[in-house]
Amino acid sequence: MSFLAPGFFFASLGVAAGVVALHFIVTRQPRTAVLPTARFVPDTRATTVARAKRPSDLLLMLLRVLVVLAAGAGLAKPVLTPSRGASARVILVDVSRSARDSLAIRDSVRALYRPGDAIEVFDSSAHLVGGNIGDTLGVLRPSSRRGNLSAALITALRAGSSLRDRADSLELVIVSPFAREELDAATDSIRTLWQGKAHLVTVRAPADTASIRGKLETNADANDPLAISVGLAQSSVLGRSLIDRRGGENTQLTTAAGGALIEWPASTRPRFAVSRAVRDTVGGVMSGDVVVVTAFERQWMFPDDSLRGADVIARWVDGEAAAVETPDGIGCARSVAVSVSPVGDLVIRKDFVRFVESLSGPCSRTTSLIPADPDAIAKLGGKGGLAPRTAFQPLTDTRSDLAPWLFALAIAAAIAELFARRRARNANALGDAKQRSESGEARAA
């Protein structure tokens, strides 16, 4: 048995010790002696305070100690736990779009899993696998969502807290292709919260497409201001992309070849977008780490149903989607609802040219295959031994089945203490009455 909040039990031990000590300080009647002036002494029981070698009122003392210890143990939330093993594992299984080889994932997890281990699957979010582990592993399939290792590590920390009472040490295992897009700025900080090393299992070695130079084209008119930005962005674009400003004119060849079709109409409604009830102006837009700060007029918006199954690749500064991407054949289609003003120097500004480059990059299914930097993967692995169980906080929200019974015992002992104290008081009263009767008879004699 262990306590989830042992401080209460330790405090009750101190109070119980004080109760026992008080019962060694007793009030007793001194020895009687016949004095000539005894007739002038008030007819009351004479008492004095002294220390005793044995505690007085043993029944009362035991009941009071029982009340204190039962209440303290109930507040400490005792739980019956099985004996701990040497180690247990928290296995994170990547089922994002980066994990293309589902067979390799299932085989790796089956080889690693032991009864008592915790398995969590993650893509953009993470959740613990329950029920029949074998059946769950049999249906594991990669999703279309982007992986998020930070979210997976946070969930792993909570799983470690749930396993701390089963094992002396905990091992973190990550089964993933470790794509670059799955790591973010918070991943390293969250990883340090798990003390000790991690076992990294790479399910496949994705091809590095970062060095492939692409080609950016557009069917914009010569006087279209966006054509200037496209010309400036040509030398830095990765992958093959076509910016469609006219609406569906010879655009199918782009996605059929694995490229990105960017539907960025000059005046008509973008794909998946609807007209805003009231036009407004927003102060900036961002895509990846590129931010363009200027006044944009917003005429179109993407409703929630159009975002299902799509990736938001650009957002306005207030968080609303400004551009989305959907798979199309072996390529992808992107819809952009960002107006380009012909007035001013926006189209030649460096930040806007970089914004066009960001929107013209490879499709997500291609970027999801780019592996993370080796140094970043090495940080995920960590150093040292396994994490000790003491490195994890216990789950304080665990229910204690014994606590209600201990509180009931404390209440019963408190009631019994009242009756025992009344009995002792009645016995003392009878003794006083008998003493007064005897002293009266002696004076009369």
Short mmCIF file of N, CA and C in Angstrom, two decimals, residues 250-399:
data_model
loop_
_atom_site.label_atom_id
_atom_site.label_comp_id
_atom_site.label_asym_id
_atom_site.label_seq_id
_atom_site.Cartn_x
_atom_site.Cartn_y
_atom_site.Cartn_z
N ASN A 250 -5.47 24.97 -68.38
CA ASN A 250 -4.33 24.04 -68.54
C ASN A 250 -3.58 23.82 -67.22
N THR A 251 -4.34 23.58 -66.18
CA THR A 251 -3.71 23.42 -64.87
C THR A 251 -3.63 21.98 -64.41
N GLN A 252 -4.32 21.05 -65.07
CA GLN A 252 -4.33 19.67 -64.61
C GLN A 252 -2.96 19.01 -64.72
N LEU A 253 -2.15 19.43 -65.66
CA LEU A 253 -0.84 18.80 -65.86
C LEU A 253 0.07 19.01 -64.67
N THR A 254 -0.12 20.07 -63.93
CA THR A 254 0.77 20.36 -62.80
C THR A 254 0.63 19.33 -61.70
N THR A 255 -0.60 19.08 -61.24
CA THR A 255 -0.79 18.12 -60.16
C THR A 255 -0.55 16.69 -60.63
N ALA A 256 -0.81 16.40 -61.91
CA ALA A 256 -0.56 15.05 -62.43
C ALA A 256 0.93 14.73 -62.40
N ALA A 257 1.76 15.74 -62.47
CA ALA A 257 3.22 15.54 -62.44
C ALA A 257 3.78 15.65 -61.03
N GLY A 258 2.90 15.73 -60.02
CA GLY A 258 3.37 15.82 -58.64
C GLY A 258 3.68 17.22 -58.19
N GLY A 259 3.28 18.23 -58.96
CA GLY A 259 3.54 19.61 -58.58
C GLY A 259 2.40 20.21 -57.78
N ALA A 260 2.54 21.49 -57.46
CA ALA A 260 1.54 22.22 -56.70
C ALA A 260 0.83 23.22 -57.61
N LEU A 261 -0.48 23.11 -57.68
CA LEU A 261 -1.29 24.07 -58.40
C LEU A 261 -1.80 25.10 -57.41
N ILE A 262 -1.40 26.35 -57.59
CA ILE A 262 -1.76 27.43 -56.67
C ILE A 262 -2.85 28.27 -57.32
N GLU A 263 -4.07 28.09 -56.88
CA GLU A 263 -5.20 28.84 -57.42
C GLU A 263 -5.30 30.16 -56.66
N TRP A 264 -4.81 31.19 -57.31
CA TRP A 264 -4.74 32.53 -56.71
C TRP A 264 -5.38 33.51 -57.69
N PRO A 265 -6.71 33.48 -57.80
CA PRO A 265 -7.37 34.28 -58.84
C PRO A 265 -7.20 35.78 -58.60
N ALA A 266 -7.14 36.50 -59.69
CA ALA A 266 -6.94 37.94 -59.61
C ALA A 266 -8.19 38.66 -59.12
N SER A 267 -9.39 38.19 -59.52
CA SER A 267 -10.61 38.90 -59.14
C SER A 267 -11.76 37.97 -58.78
N THR A 268 -11.73 36.72 -59.23
CA THR A 268 -12.84 35.81 -58.96
C THR A 268 -12.67 35.12 -57.61
N ARG A 269 -13.65 34.31 -57.26
CA ARG A 269 -13.66 33.64 -55.95
C ARG A 269 -12.62 32.52 -55.92
N PRO A 270 -11.76 32.48 -54.88
CA PRO A 270 -10.81 31.37 -54.74
C PRO A 270 -11.57 30.07 -54.43
N ARG A 271 -10.97 28.95 -54.78
CA ARG A 271 -11.56 27.65 -54.52
C ARG A 271 -11.76 27.42 -53.02
N PHE A 272 -12.90 26.88 -52.64
CA PHE A 272 -13.29 26.59 -51.27
C PHE A 272 -13.67 27.82 -50.45
N ALA A 273 -13.43 29.02 -50.97
CA ALA A 273 -13.71 30.23 -50.20
C ALA A 273 -15.12 30.73 -50.49
N VAL A 274 -15.63 31.53 -49.56
CA VAL A 274 -16.93 32.19 -49.72
C VAL A 274 -16.75 33.68 -49.45
N SER A 275 -17.69 34.46 -49.94
CA SER A 275 -17.61 35.90 -49.75
C SER A 275 -17.89 36.26 -48.30
N ARG A 276 -17.14 37.19 -47.77
CA ARG A 276 -17.37 37.66 -46.41
C ARG A 276 -18.63 38.52 -46.36
N ALA A 277 -19.33 38.44 -45.25
CA ALA A 277 -20.54 39.25 -45.10
C ALA A 277 -20.18 40.74 -45.14
N VAL A 278 -19.09 41.09 -44.52
CA VAL A 278 -18.64 42.48 -44.51
C VAL A 278 -17.14 42.47 -44.80
N ARG A 279 -16.73 43.19 -45.80
CA ARG A 279 -15.30 43.29 -46.09
C ARG A 279 -14.60 44.06 -44.97
N ASP A 280 -13.38 43.64 -44.69
CA ASP A 280 -12.61 44.36 -43.68
C ASP A 280 -11.16 44.45 -44.12
N THR A 281 -10.34 45.03 -43.28
CA THR A 281 -8.91 45.19 -43.55
C THR A 281 -8.13 44.56 -42.41
N VAL A 282 -7.09 43.82 -42.77
CA VAL A 282 -6.24 43.17 -41.77
C VAL A 282 -4.81 43.64 -41.98
N GLY A 283 -4.03 43.61 -40.89
CA GLY A 283 -2.71 44.22 -40.93
C GLY A 283 -1.56 43.34 -41.34
N GLY A 284 -1.79 42.06 -41.67
CA GLY A 284 -0.67 41.22 -42.06
C GLY A 284 -1.09 39.79 -42.31
N VAL A 285 -0.17 39.04 -42.92
CA VAL A 285 -0.39 37.63 -43.24
C VAL A 285 0.93 36.91 -43.03
N MET A 286 0.85 35.60 -42.70
CA MET A 286 2.07 34.83 -42.45
C MET A 286 1.94 33.44 -43.05
N SER A 287 3.08 32.91 -43.51
CA SER A 287 3.16 31.55 -44.02
C SER A 287 4.49 30.99 -43.56
N GLY A 288 4.43 29.96 -42.73
CA GLY A 288 5.66 29.43 -42.15
C GLY A 288 6.29 30.47 -41.24
N ASP A 289 7.56 30.79 -41.50
CA ASP A 289 8.24 31.81 -40.71
C ASP A 289 8.30 33.16 -41.44
N VAL A 290 7.52 33.31 -42.51
CA VAL A 290 7.50 34.55 -43.29
C VAL A 290 6.28 35.36 -42.88
N VAL A 291 6.50 36.61 -42.55
CA VAL A 291 5.42 37.51 -42.13
C VAL A 291 5.45 38.75 -43.01
N VAL A 292 4.31 39.09 -43.57
CA VAL A 292 4.17 40.30 -44.39
C VAL A 292 3.24 41.25 -43.65
N VAL A 293 3.75 42.40 -43.29
CA VAL A 293 2.96 43.39 -42.55
C VAL A 293 2.59 44.53 -43.49
N THR A 294 1.32 44.61 -43.80
CA THR A 294 0.77 45.69 -44.61
C THR A 294 -0.74 45.61 -44.51
N ALA A 295 -1.45 46.55 -45.08
CA ALA A 295 -2.91 46.55 -45.03
C ALA A 295 -3.46 45.73 -46.20
N PHE A 296 -4.10 44.60 -45.88
CA PHE A 296 -4.74 43.76 -46.89
C PHE A 296 -6.26 43.89 -46.76
N GLU A 297 -6.92 44.03 -47.90
CA GLU A 297 -8.38 44.01 -47.90
C GLU A 297 -8.86 42.57 -48.01
N ARG A 298 -9.74 42.17 -47.10
CA ARG A 298 -10.23 40.80 -47.08
C ARG A 298 -11.67 40.75 -47.64
N GLN A 299 -11.79 40.04 -48.76
CA GLN A 299 -13.10 39.86 -49.37
C GLN A 299 -13.60 38.43 -49.20
N TRP A 300 -12.66 37.45 -49.05
CA TRP A 300 -13.04 36.04 -49.03
C TRP A 300 -12.62 35.42 -47.70
N MET A 301 -13.30 34.34 -47.34
CA MET A 301 -12.97 33.58 -46.14
C MET A 301 -13.21 32.09 -46.39
N PHE A 302 -12.52 31.25 -45.65
CA PHE A 302 -12.68 29.80 -45.77
C PHE A 302 -13.58 29.32 -44.63
N PRO A 303 -14.77 28.80 -44.92
CA PRO A 303 -15.63 28.28 -43.85
C PRO A 303 -15.04 27.02 -43.23
N ASP A 304 -15.56 26.66 -42.08
CA ASP A 304 -14.99 25.51 -41.34
C ASP A 304 -15.08 24.21 -42.12
N ASP A 305 -16.18 24.00 -42.85
CA ASP A 305 -16.30 22.73 -43.57
C ASP A 305 -15.30 22.59 -44.69
N SER A 306 -14.79 23.73 -45.22
CA SER A 306 -13.79 23.65 -46.28
C SER A 306 -12.40 23.31 -45.75
N LEU A 307 -12.23 23.41 -44.42
CA LEU A 307 -10.93 23.13 -43.82
C LEU A 307 -10.76 21.67 -43.42
N ARG A 308 -11.83 20.88 -43.50
CA ARG A 308 -11.73 19.47 -43.15
C ARG A 308 -10.90 18.73 -44.19
N GLY A 309 -9.86 18.05 -43.75
CA GLY A 309 -8.98 17.33 -44.67
C GLY A 309 -7.99 18.22 -45.39
N ALA A 310 -7.93 19.50 -45.05
CA ALA A 310 -7.02 20.45 -45.70
C ALA A 310 -5.99 20.94 -44.69
N ASP A 311 -4.85 21.36 -45.20
CA ASP A 311 -3.81 21.99 -44.37
C ASP A 311 -3.85 23.49 -44.58
N VAL A 312 -3.86 24.23 -43.49
CA VAL A 312 -3.77 25.69 -43.58
C VAL A 312 -2.30 26.06 -43.74
N ILE A 313 -1.95 26.66 -44.86
CA ILE A 313 -0.55 26.98 -45.13
C ILE A 313 -0.25 28.46 -44.97
N ALA A 314 -1.27 29.28 -44.76
CA ALA A 314 -1.07 30.70 -44.50
C ALA A 314 -2.23 31.20 -43.65
N ARG A 315 -1.94 32.11 -42.74
CA ARG A 315 -2.96 32.67 -41.87
C ARG A 315 -2.82 34.19 -41.79
N TRP A 316 -3.97 34.82 -41.59
CA TRP A 316 -3.96 36.23 -41.28
C TRP A 316 -3.47 36.42 -39.85
N VAL A 317 -3.11 37.63 -39.49
CA VAL A 317 -2.55 37.86 -38.16
C VAL A 317 -3.56 37.59 -37.05
N ASP A 318 -4.84 37.55 -37.35
CA ASP A 318 -5.83 37.23 -36.33
C ASP A 318 -6.11 35.73 -36.25
N GLY A 319 -5.34 34.91 -36.98
CA GLY A 319 -5.48 33.47 -36.92
C GLY A 319 -6.39 32.85 -37.97
N GLU A 320 -7.11 33.63 -38.71
CA GLU A 320 -8.01 33.09 -39.73
C GLU A 320 -7.21 32.59 -40.92
N ALA A 321 -7.72 31.52 -41.56
CA ALA A 321 -7.01 30.93 -42.69
C ALA A 321 -6.98 31.88 -43.87
N ALA A 322 -5.79 32.00 -44.49
CA ALA A 322 -5.63 32.83 -45.68
C ALA A 322 -5.32 31.99 -46.91
N ALA A 323 -4.82 30.76 -46.73
CA ALA A 323 -4.52 29.86 -47.84
C ALA A 323 -4.56 28.43 -47.32
N VAL A 324 -5.10 27.50 -48.12
CA VAL A 324 -5.22 26.10 -47.71
C VAL A 324 -4.69 25.21 -48.81
N GLU A 325 -4.33 23.99 -48.44
CA GLU A 325 -3.82 23.00 -49.39
C GLU A 325 -4.59 21.69 -49.24
N THR A 326 -4.93 21.07 -50.36
CA THR A 326 -5.59 19.77 -50.38
C THR A 326 -4.85 18.85 -51.35
N PRO A 327 -4.79 17.55 -51.06
CA PRO A 327 -4.15 16.62 -52.01
C PRO A 327 -4.94 16.56 -53.31
N ASP A 328 -4.22 16.38 -54.41
CA ASP A 328 -4.86 16.30 -55.73
C ASP A 328 -3.98 15.40 -56.61
N GLY A 329 -4.42 14.14 -56.79
CA GLY A 329 -3.59 13.21 -57.55
C GLY A 329 -2.31 12.93 -56.79
N ILE A 330 -1.20 12.96 -57.47
CA ILE A 330 0.08 12.80 -56.79
C ILE A 330 0.67 14.15 -56.40
N GLY A 331 -0.03 15.22 -56.73
CA GLY A 331 0.38 16.57 -56.36
C GLY A 331 -0.58 17.15 -55.35
N CYS A 332 -0.77 18.47 -55.39
CA CYS A 332 -1.67 19.12 -54.46
C CYS A 332 -2.21 20.40 -55.09
N ALA A 333 -3.33 20.84 -54.56
CA ALA A 333 -3.94 22.09 -55.00
C ALA A 333 -4.02 23.04 -53.82
N ARG A 334 -3.68 24.30 -54.06
CA ARG A 334 -3.72 25.32 -53.02
C ARG A 334 -4.64 26.44 -53.44
N SER A 335 -5.37 26.94 -52.47
CA SER A 335 -6.28 28.05 -52.72
C SER A 335 -5.86 29.21 -51.85
N VAL A 336 -5.63 30.37 -52.48
CA VAL A 336 -5.11 31.54 -51.78
C VAL A 336 -6.14 32.67 -51.87
N ALA A 337 -6.48 33.23 -50.70
CA ALA A 337 -7.46 34.32 -50.64
C ALA A 337 -6.79 35.61 -50.18
N VAL A 338 -5.63 35.90 -50.73
CA VAL A 338 -4.87 37.10 -50.38
C VAL A 338 -4.91 38.05 -51.57
N SER A 339 -5.46 39.20 -51.37
CA SER A 339 -5.53 40.19 -52.46
C SER A 339 -4.17 40.85 -52.64
N VAL A 340 -3.85 41.14 -53.91
CA VAL A 340 -2.57 41.78 -54.26
C VAL A 340 -2.88 43.15 -54.85
N SER A 341 -2.50 44.17 -54.14
CA SER A 341 -2.80 45.53 -54.60
C SER A 341 -1.79 45.98 -55.64
N PRO A 342 -2.25 46.59 -56.74
CA PRO A 342 -1.32 47.11 -57.74
C PRO A 342 -0.69 48.43 -57.33
N VAL A 343 -1.15 48.99 -56.21
CA VAL A 343 -0.64 50.28 -55.74
C VAL A 343 0.44 50.05 -54.70
N GLY A 344 1.53 50.80 -54.82
CA GLY A 344 2.60 50.69 -53.85
C GLY A 344 3.67 49.70 -54.29
N ASP A 345 4.59 49.41 -53.36
CA ASP A 345 5.74 48.56 -53.66
C ASP A 345 5.61 47.17 -53.04
N LEU A 346 4.40 46.74 -52.72
CA LEU A 346 4.24 45.46 -52.05
C LEU A 346 4.84 44.31 -52.86
N VAL A 347 4.60 44.26 -54.16
CA VAL A 347 4.99 43.10 -54.97
C VAL A 347 6.50 42.97 -55.12
N ILE A 348 7.25 44.02 -54.85
CA ILE A 348 8.70 43.93 -54.97
C ILE A 348 9.39 43.90 -53.60
N ARG A 349 8.61 43.95 -52.55
CA ARG A 349 9.20 43.88 -51.22
C ARG A 349 9.73 42.47 -50.95
N LYS A 350 10.85 42.42 -50.25
CA LYS A 350 11.51 41.15 -50.00
C LYS A 350 10.63 40.19 -49.21
N ASP A 351 9.89 40.72 -48.20
CA ASP A 351 9.06 39.84 -47.39
C ASP A 351 7.91 39.25 -48.21
N PHE A 352 7.34 40.02 -49.15
CA PHE A 352 6.25 39.48 -49.95
C PHE A 352 6.77 38.46 -50.97
N VAL A 353 7.96 38.70 -51.53
CA VAL A 353 8.55 37.73 -52.44
C VAL A 353 8.80 36.41 -51.72
N ARG A 354 9.28 36.48 -50.47
CA ARG A 354 9.48 35.27 -49.68
C ARG A 354 8.14 34.60 -49.36
N PHE A 355 7.10 35.40 -49.21
CA PHE A 355 5.76 34.83 -48.98
C PHE A 355 5.30 34.04 -50.20
N VAL A 356 5.56 34.56 -51.41
CA VAL A 356 5.22 33.85 -52.64
C VAL A 356 6.03 32.56 -52.73
N GLU A 357 7.31 32.63 -52.35
CA GLU A 357 8.15 31.42 -52.36
C GLU A 357 7.60 30.37 -51.40
N SER A 358 7.15 30.81 -50.22
CA SER A 358 6.63 29.87 -49.24
C SER A 358 5.37 29.18 -49.74
N LEU A 359 4.49 29.94 -50.40
CA LEU A 359 3.27 29.35 -50.95
C LEU A 359 3.55 28.46 -52.15
N SER A 360 4.71 28.61 -52.76
CA SER A 360 5.04 27.85 -53.97
C SER A 360 5.95 26.66 -53.69
N GLY A 361 6.14 26.30 -52.43
CA GLY A 361 7.02 25.20 -52.08
C GLY A 361 6.41 23.85 -52.43
N PRO A 362 7.14 22.76 -52.15
CA PRO A 362 6.64 21.41 -52.46
C PRO A 362 5.37 21.09 -51.66
N CYS A 363 4.60 20.15 -52.16
CA CYS A 363 3.38 19.73 -51.47
C CYS A 363 3.73 19.10 -50.12
N SER A 364 2.74 19.10 -49.23
CA SER A 364 2.97 18.57 -47.88
C SER A 364 3.38 17.12 -47.90
N ARG A 365 2.83 16.33 -48.84
CA ARG A 365 3.21 14.92 -48.90
C ARG A 365 4.66 14.76 -49.31
N THR A 366 5.24 15.78 -49.92
CA THR A 366 6.66 15.75 -50.26
C THR A 366 7.50 16.24 -49.10
N THR A 367 7.10 17.37 -48.48
CA THR A 367 7.87 17.91 -47.36
C THR A 367 7.79 16.99 -46.14
N SER A 368 6.74 16.18 -46.06
CA SER A 368 6.64 15.26 -44.92
C SER A 368 7.68 14.15 -44.99
N LEU A 369 8.37 14.02 -46.11
CA LEU A 369 9.41 13.01 -46.26
C LEU A 369 10.80 13.55 -45.99
N ILE A 370 10.92 14.84 -45.75
CA ILE A 370 12.23 15.43 -45.48
C ILE A 370 12.63 15.10 -44.05
N PRO A 371 13.73 14.40 -43.83
CA PRO A 371 14.11 14.01 -42.47
C PRO A 371 14.58 15.21 -41.65
N ALA A 372 14.47 15.07 -40.35
CA ALA A 372 14.94 16.11 -39.45
C ALA A 372 16.46 16.15 -39.44
N ASP A 373 16.98 17.26 -38.96
CA ASP A 373 18.42 17.42 -38.86
C ASP A 373 18.99 16.37 -37.89
N PRO A 374 20.13 15.75 -38.19
CA PRO A 374 20.70 14.74 -37.30
C PRO A 374 20.95 15.25 -35.88
N ASP A 375 21.33 16.51 -35.73
CA ASP A 375 21.55 17.06 -34.39
C ASP A 375 20.24 17.10 -33.60
N ALA A 376 19.13 17.46 -34.29
CA ALA A 376 17.83 17.49 -33.61
C ALA A 376 17.41 16.10 -33.17
N ILE A 377 17.68 15.09 -34.01
CA ILE A 377 17.34 13.71 -33.64
C ILE A 377 18.21 13.24 -32.47
N ALA A 378 19.48 13.66 -32.47
CA ALA A 378 20.37 13.28 -31.36
C ALA A 378 19.88 13.87 -30.04
N LYS A 379 19.33 15.08 -30.07
CA LYS A 379 18.79 15.68 -28.84
C LYS A 379 17.57 14.90 -28.35
N LEU A 380 16.78 14.38 -29.28
CA LEU A 380 15.63 13.56 -28.88
C LEU A 380 16.08 12.29 -28.17
N GLY A 381 17.19 11.71 -28.64
CA GLY A 381 17.70 10.49 -28.01
C GLY A 381 18.18 10.71 -26.60
N GLY A 382 18.80 11.87 -26.33
CA GLY A 382 19.28 12.18 -25.00
C GLY A 382 20.48 11.34 -24.59
N LYS A 383 20.86 11.49 -23.33
CA LYS A 383 22.02 10.77 -22.79
C LYS A 383 21.67 10.19 -21.42
N GLY A 384 22.57 9.35 -20.92
CA GLY A 384 22.41 8.79 -19.60
C GLY A 384 21.60 7.51 -19.60
N GLY A 385 21.13 7.13 -18.39
CA GLY A 385 20.35 5.92 -18.25
C GLY A 385 18.86 6.17 -18.37
N LEU A 386 18.08 5.21 -17.87
CA LEU A 386 16.63 5.34 -17.92
C LEU A 386 16.16 6.33 -16.87
N ALA A 387 14.99 6.88 -17.08
CA ALA A 387 14.43 7.84 -16.14
C ALA A 387 13.94 7.12 -14.89
N PRO A 388 14.34 7.58 -13.69
CA PRO A 388 13.84 6.95 -12.46
C PRO A 388 12.38 7.30 -12.22
N ARG A 389 11.69 6.45 -11.49
CA ARG A 389 10.28 6.69 -11.21
C ARG A 389 10.06 7.98 -10.42
N THR A 390 11.06 8.37 -9.61
CA THR A 390 10.91 9.58 -8.80
C THR A 390 10.94 10.85 -9.64
N ALA A 391 11.30 10.72 -10.93
CA ALA A 391 11.33 11.90 -11.79
C ALA A 391 9.94 12.30 -12.25
N PHE A 392 8.93 11.50 -11.96
CA PHE A 392 7.58 11.78 -12.42
C PHE A 392 6.67 12.06 -11.24
N GLN A 393 5.81 13.06 -11.42
CA GLN A 393 4.87 13.40 -10.37
C GLN A 393 3.76 12.35 -10.31
N PRO A 394 3.36 11.94 -9.10
CA PRO A 394 2.23 11.00 -9.01
C PRO A 394 0.94 11.65 -9.45
N LEU A 395 0.03 10.86 -9.95
CA LEU A 395 -1.27 11.36 -10.37
C LEU A 395 -2.13 11.57 -9.13
N THR A 396 -2.31 12.83 -8.73
CA THR A 396 -3.06 13.13 -7.51
C THR A 396 -4.56 12.97 -7.69
N ASP A 397 -5.01 12.82 -8.93
CA ASP A 397 -6.44 12.66 -9.14
C ASP A 397 -6.87 11.19 -9.12
N THR A 398 -5.94 10.29 -8.72
CA THR A 398 -6.30 8.87 -8.62
C THR A 398 -7.25 8.64 -7.46
N ARG A 399 -8.28 7.87 -7.66
CA ARG A 399 -9.27 7.61 -6.63
C ARG A 399 -8.73 6.60 -5.63
#
